[in-house]
CSV table of C-alpha atoms in Angstrom, one decimal:
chain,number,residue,atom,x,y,z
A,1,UNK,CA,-114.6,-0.7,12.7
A,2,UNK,CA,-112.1,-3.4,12.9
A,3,UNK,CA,-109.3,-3.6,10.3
A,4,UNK,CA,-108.4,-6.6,8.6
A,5,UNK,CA,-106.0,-6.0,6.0
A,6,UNK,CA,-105.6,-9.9,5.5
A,7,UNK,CA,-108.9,-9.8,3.6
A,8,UNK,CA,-108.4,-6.9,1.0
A,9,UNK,CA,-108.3,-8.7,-2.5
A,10,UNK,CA,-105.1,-8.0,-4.9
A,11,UNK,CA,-104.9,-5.3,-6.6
A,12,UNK,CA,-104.1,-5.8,-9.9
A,13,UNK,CA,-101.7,-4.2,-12.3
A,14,UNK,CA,-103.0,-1.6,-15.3
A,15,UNK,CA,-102.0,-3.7,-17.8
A,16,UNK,CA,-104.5,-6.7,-15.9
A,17,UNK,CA,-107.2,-4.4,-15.0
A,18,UNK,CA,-107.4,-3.2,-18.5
A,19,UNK,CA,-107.1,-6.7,-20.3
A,20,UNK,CA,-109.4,-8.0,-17.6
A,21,UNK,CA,-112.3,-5.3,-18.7
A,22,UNK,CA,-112.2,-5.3,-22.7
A,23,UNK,CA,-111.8,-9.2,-22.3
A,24,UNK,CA,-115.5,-9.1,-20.1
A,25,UNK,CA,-116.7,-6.6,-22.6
A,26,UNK,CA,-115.8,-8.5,-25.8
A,27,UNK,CA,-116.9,-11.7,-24.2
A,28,UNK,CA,-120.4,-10.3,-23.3
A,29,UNK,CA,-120.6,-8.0,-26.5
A,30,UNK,CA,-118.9,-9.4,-29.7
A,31,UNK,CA,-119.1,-7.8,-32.6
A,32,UNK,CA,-122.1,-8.7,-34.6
A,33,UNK,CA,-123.0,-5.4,-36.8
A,34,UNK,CA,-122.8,-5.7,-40.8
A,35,UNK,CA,-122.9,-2.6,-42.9
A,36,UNK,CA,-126.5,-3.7,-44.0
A,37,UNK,CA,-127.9,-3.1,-41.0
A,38,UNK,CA,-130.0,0.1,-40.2
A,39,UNK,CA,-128.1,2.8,-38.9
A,40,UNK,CA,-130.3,3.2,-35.9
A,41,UNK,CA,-129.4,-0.1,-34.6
A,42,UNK,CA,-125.6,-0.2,-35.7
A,43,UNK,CA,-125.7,3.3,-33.0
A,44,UNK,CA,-127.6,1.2,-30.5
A,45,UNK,CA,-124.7,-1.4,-30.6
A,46,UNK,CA,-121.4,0.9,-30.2
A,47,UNK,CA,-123.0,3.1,-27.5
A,48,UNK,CA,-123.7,0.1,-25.6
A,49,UNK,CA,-120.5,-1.0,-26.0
A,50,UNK,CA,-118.8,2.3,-25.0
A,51,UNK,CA,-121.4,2.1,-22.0
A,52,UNK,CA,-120.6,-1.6,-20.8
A,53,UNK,CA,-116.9,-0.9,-21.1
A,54,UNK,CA,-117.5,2.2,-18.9
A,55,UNK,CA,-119.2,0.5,-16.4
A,56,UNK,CA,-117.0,-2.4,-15.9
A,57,UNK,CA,-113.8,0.3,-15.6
A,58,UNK,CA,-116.2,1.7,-12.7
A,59,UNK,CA,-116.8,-1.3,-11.2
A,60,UNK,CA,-113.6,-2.7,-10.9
A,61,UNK,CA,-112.0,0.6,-9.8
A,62,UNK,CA,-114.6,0.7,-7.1
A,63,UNK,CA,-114.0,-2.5,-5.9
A,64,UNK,CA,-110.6,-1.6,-5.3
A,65,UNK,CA,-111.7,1.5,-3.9
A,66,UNK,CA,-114.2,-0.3,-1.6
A,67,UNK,CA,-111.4,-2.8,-0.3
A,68,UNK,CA,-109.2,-0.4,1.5
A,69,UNK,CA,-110.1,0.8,4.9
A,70,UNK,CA,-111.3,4.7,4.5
A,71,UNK,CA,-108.6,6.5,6.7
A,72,UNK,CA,-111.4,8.3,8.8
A,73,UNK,CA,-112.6,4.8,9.5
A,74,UNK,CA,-109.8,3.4,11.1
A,75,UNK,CA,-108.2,3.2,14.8
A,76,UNK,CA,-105.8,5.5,15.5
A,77,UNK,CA,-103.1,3.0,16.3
A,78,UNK,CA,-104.0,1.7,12.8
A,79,UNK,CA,-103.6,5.0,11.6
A,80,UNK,CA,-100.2,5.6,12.8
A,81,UNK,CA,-98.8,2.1,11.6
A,82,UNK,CA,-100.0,2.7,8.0
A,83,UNK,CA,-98.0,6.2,8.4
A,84,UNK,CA,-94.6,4.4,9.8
A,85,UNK,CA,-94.3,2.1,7.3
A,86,UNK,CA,-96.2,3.8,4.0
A,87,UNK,CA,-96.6,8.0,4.3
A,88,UNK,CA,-100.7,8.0,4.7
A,89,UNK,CA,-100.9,11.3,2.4
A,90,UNK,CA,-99.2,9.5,-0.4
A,91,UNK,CA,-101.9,6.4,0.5
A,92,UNK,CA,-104.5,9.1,0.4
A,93,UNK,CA,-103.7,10.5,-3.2
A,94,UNK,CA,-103.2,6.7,-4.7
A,95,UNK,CA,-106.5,6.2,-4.1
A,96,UNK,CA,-107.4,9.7,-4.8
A,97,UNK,CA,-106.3,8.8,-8.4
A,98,UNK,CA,-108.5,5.8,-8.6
A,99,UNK,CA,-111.5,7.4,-7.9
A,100,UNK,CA,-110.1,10.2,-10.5
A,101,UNK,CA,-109.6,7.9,-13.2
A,102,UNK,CA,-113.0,6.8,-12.5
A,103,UNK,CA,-115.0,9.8,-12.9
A,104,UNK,CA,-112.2,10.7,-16.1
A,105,UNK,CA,-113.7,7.8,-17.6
A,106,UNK,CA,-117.1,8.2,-16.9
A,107,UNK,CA,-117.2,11.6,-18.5
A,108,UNK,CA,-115.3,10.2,-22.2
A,109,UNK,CA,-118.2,7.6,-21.7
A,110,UNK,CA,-120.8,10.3,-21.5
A,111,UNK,CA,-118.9,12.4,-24.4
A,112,UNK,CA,-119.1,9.5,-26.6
A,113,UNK,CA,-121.9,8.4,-26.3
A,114,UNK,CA,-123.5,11.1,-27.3
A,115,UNK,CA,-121.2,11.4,-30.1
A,116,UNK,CA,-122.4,8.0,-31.7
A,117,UNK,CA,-126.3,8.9,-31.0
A,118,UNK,CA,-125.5,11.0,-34.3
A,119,UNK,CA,-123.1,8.7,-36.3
A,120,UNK,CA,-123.8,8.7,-39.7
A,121,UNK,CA,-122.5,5.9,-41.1
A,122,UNK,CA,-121.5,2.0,-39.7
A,123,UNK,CA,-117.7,3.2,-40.2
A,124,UNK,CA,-118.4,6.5,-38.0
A,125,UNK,CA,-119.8,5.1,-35.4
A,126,UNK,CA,-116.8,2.3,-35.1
A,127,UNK,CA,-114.2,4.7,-35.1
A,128,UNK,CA,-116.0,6.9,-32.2
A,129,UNK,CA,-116.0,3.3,-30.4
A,130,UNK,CA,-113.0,2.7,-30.8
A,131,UNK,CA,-111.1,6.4,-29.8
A,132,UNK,CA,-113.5,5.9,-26.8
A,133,UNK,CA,-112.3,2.5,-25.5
A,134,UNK,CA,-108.8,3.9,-26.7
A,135,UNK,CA,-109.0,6.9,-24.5
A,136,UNK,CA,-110.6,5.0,-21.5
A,137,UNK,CA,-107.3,2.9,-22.0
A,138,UNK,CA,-105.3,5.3,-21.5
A,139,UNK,CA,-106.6,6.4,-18.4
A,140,UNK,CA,-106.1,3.1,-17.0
A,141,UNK,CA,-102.5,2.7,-18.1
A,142,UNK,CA,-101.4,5.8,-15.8
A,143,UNK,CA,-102.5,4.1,-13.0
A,144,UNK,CA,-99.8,2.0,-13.1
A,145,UNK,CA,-97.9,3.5,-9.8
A,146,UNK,CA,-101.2,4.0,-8.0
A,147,UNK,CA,-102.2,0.6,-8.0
A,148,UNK,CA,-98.2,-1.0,-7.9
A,149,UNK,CA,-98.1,0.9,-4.8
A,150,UNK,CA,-101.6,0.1,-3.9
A,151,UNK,CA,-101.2,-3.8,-4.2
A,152,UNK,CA,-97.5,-3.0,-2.0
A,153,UNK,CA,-99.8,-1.4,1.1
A,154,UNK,CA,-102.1,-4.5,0.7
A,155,UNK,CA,-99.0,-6.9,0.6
A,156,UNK,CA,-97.0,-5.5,3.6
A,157,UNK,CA,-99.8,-4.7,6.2
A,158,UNK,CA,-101.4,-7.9,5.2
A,159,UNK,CA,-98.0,-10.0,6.5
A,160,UNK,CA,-98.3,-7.6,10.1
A,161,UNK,CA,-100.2,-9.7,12.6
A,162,UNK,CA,-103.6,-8.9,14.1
A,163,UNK,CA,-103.4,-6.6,16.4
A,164,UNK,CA,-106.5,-5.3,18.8
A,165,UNK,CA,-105.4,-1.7,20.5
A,166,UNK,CA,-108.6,-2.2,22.9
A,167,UNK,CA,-107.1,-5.5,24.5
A,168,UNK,CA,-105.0,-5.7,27.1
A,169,UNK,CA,-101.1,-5.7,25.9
A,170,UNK,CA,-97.7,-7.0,27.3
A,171,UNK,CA,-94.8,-5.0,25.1
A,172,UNK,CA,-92.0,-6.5,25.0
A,173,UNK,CA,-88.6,-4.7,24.1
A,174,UNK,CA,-85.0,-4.8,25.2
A,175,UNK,CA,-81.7,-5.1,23.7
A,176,UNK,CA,-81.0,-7.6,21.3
A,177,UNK,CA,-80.3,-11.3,22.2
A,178,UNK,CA,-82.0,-11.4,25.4
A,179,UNK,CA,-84.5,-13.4,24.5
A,180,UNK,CA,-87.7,-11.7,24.0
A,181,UNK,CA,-88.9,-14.0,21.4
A,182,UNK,CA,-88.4,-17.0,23.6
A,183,UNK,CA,-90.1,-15.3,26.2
A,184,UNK,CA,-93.1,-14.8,23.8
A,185,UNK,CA,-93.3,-18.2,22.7
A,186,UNK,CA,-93.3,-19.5,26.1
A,187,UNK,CA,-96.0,-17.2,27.6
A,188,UNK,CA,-98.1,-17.6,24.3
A,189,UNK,CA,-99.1,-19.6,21.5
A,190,UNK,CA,-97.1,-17.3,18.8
A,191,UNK,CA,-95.0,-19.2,16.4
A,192,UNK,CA,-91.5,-17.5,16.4
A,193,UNK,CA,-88.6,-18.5,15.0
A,194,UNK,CA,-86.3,-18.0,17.4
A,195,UNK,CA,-82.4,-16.6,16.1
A,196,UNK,CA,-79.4,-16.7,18.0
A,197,UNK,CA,-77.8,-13.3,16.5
A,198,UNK,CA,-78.8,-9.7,17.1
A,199,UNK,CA,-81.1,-7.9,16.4
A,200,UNK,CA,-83.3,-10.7,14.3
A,201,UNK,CA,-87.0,-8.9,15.2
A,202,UNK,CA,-87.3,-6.9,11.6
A,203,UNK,CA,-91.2,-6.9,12.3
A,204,UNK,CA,-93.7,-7.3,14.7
A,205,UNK,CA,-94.6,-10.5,16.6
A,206,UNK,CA,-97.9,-11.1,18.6
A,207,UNK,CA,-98.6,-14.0,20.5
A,208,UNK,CA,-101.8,-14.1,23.1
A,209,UNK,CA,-102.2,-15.5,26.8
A,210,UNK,CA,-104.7,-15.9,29.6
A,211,UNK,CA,-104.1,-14.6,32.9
A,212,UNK,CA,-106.5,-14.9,35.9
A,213,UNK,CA,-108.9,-14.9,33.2
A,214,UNK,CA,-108.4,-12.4,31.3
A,215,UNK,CA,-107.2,-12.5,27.7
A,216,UNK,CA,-103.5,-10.1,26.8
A,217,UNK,CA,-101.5,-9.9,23.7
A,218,UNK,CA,-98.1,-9.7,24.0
A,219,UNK,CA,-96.2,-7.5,21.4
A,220,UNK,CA,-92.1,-8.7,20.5
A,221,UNK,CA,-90.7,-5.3,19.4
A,222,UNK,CA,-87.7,-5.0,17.6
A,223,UNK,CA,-85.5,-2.7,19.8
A,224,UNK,CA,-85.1,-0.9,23.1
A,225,UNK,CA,-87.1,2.2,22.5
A,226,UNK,CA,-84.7,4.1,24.7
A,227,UNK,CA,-84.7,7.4,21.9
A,228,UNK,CA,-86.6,10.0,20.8
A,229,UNK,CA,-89.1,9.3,17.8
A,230,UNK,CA,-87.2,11.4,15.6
A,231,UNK,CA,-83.9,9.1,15.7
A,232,UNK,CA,-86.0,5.9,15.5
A,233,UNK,CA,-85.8,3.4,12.1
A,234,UNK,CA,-89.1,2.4,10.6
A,235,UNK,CA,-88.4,-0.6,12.0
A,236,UNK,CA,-88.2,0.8,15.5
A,237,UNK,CA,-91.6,3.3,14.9
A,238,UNK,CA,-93.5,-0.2,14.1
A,239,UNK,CA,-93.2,-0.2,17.9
């Protein structure tokens, strides 16, 4: 499976995924029950609503779900960069939450719904709406660090260039101000900026190249790699 983390979508905040759902649901389900009308279709209306709402919560929490590369899926070089830079256990329970929150909110649709199948009045059956969409909001607001951290993963690994660990690679590393990224923009077609003071490499830099016809990326690294893992910088373990 390749991994492009360009092409995940944003993940957005609680407070926009929840105005986002009860905006769709309002939208396709105004409000358009009287106190007149028989009680039968007055329960017909809120447990659709509770419904929708559900299923849009579901959806969108999927979505975000779906856009992330399942850690099982992934190469193992992959793997390893996601744990440098953000601790893949903590990556594992933020989506762990998600798909929680998901199944939390599935159930208080269930719950409700069946509460409203035997409301007895148009006021009854409102108020069991309404504690429902209430407590579905609630879920979604303690999302909040799960998906800030979320759209951080997605922001980050999306800057990092494309990087194939099944091509041939040319690492570059050294001591600073030597010139590696000049060497790498003369041997490729990367776009570096080059800076005449130490240590400017903060990230990773690929450029690609032909060579008696076959195709090589070349990695700039930040660093001379000369010490144990343990004593690296995250910088450093990007390498």
């Amino acid at each position: 499976m390749k991994t492009t983390w360009k092409d995940i979508a944003p993940v957005p905040t609680s407070q926009e995924f929840l105005d986002i759902v009860l905006s769709r649901t309002q939208r396709r389900l105004p409000t358009q029950i009287r106190a007149g009308f028989k009680i039968s279709r007055i329960r017909a209306f809120y447990m659709r609503k509770i419904k929708f709402t559900c299923e849009t919560f579901a959806e969108k929490i999927q979505a975000v779900l779906d856009g992330f590369p399942r850690l099982a899926d992934i190469h193992p070089f992959h793997k390893d960069l996601l744990n440098t830079l953000y601790d893949a256990d903590h990556f594992r329970i933020a989506l762990g939450q998600l798909s929680t929150a998901k199944h939390l909110i599935e159930t208080v649709a269930r719950d409700y719904v069946r509460l409203v199948k035997y409301g007895q009045s148009l006021f009854q059956c409102k108020q069991l709406k309404r504690a429902a969409l209430g407590r579905m909001a609630t879920i979604c607001k303690r999302l909040k660090d799960p998906l800030l951290y979320l759209e951080q993963v997605r922001q980050h690994l999306g800057r990092l260039p494309s990087i194939d660990p099944n091509t041939r690679t040319l690492l570059i590393c050294g001591y600073p101000n030597v010139g590696k990224s000049s060497f790498l923009k003369n041997i490729s077609r990367a776009d570096v900026d080059v800076q005449p003071y130490a240590f400017t490499t903060k990230s990773l830099f690929v450029g690609h190249f032909d060579y008696k016809m076959l195709r090589f990326q070349a990695i700039d690294t930040p660093g001379i790699l000369d010490h144990p893992l343990e004593e690296m910088n995250t910088i450093e373990m990007q390498s």
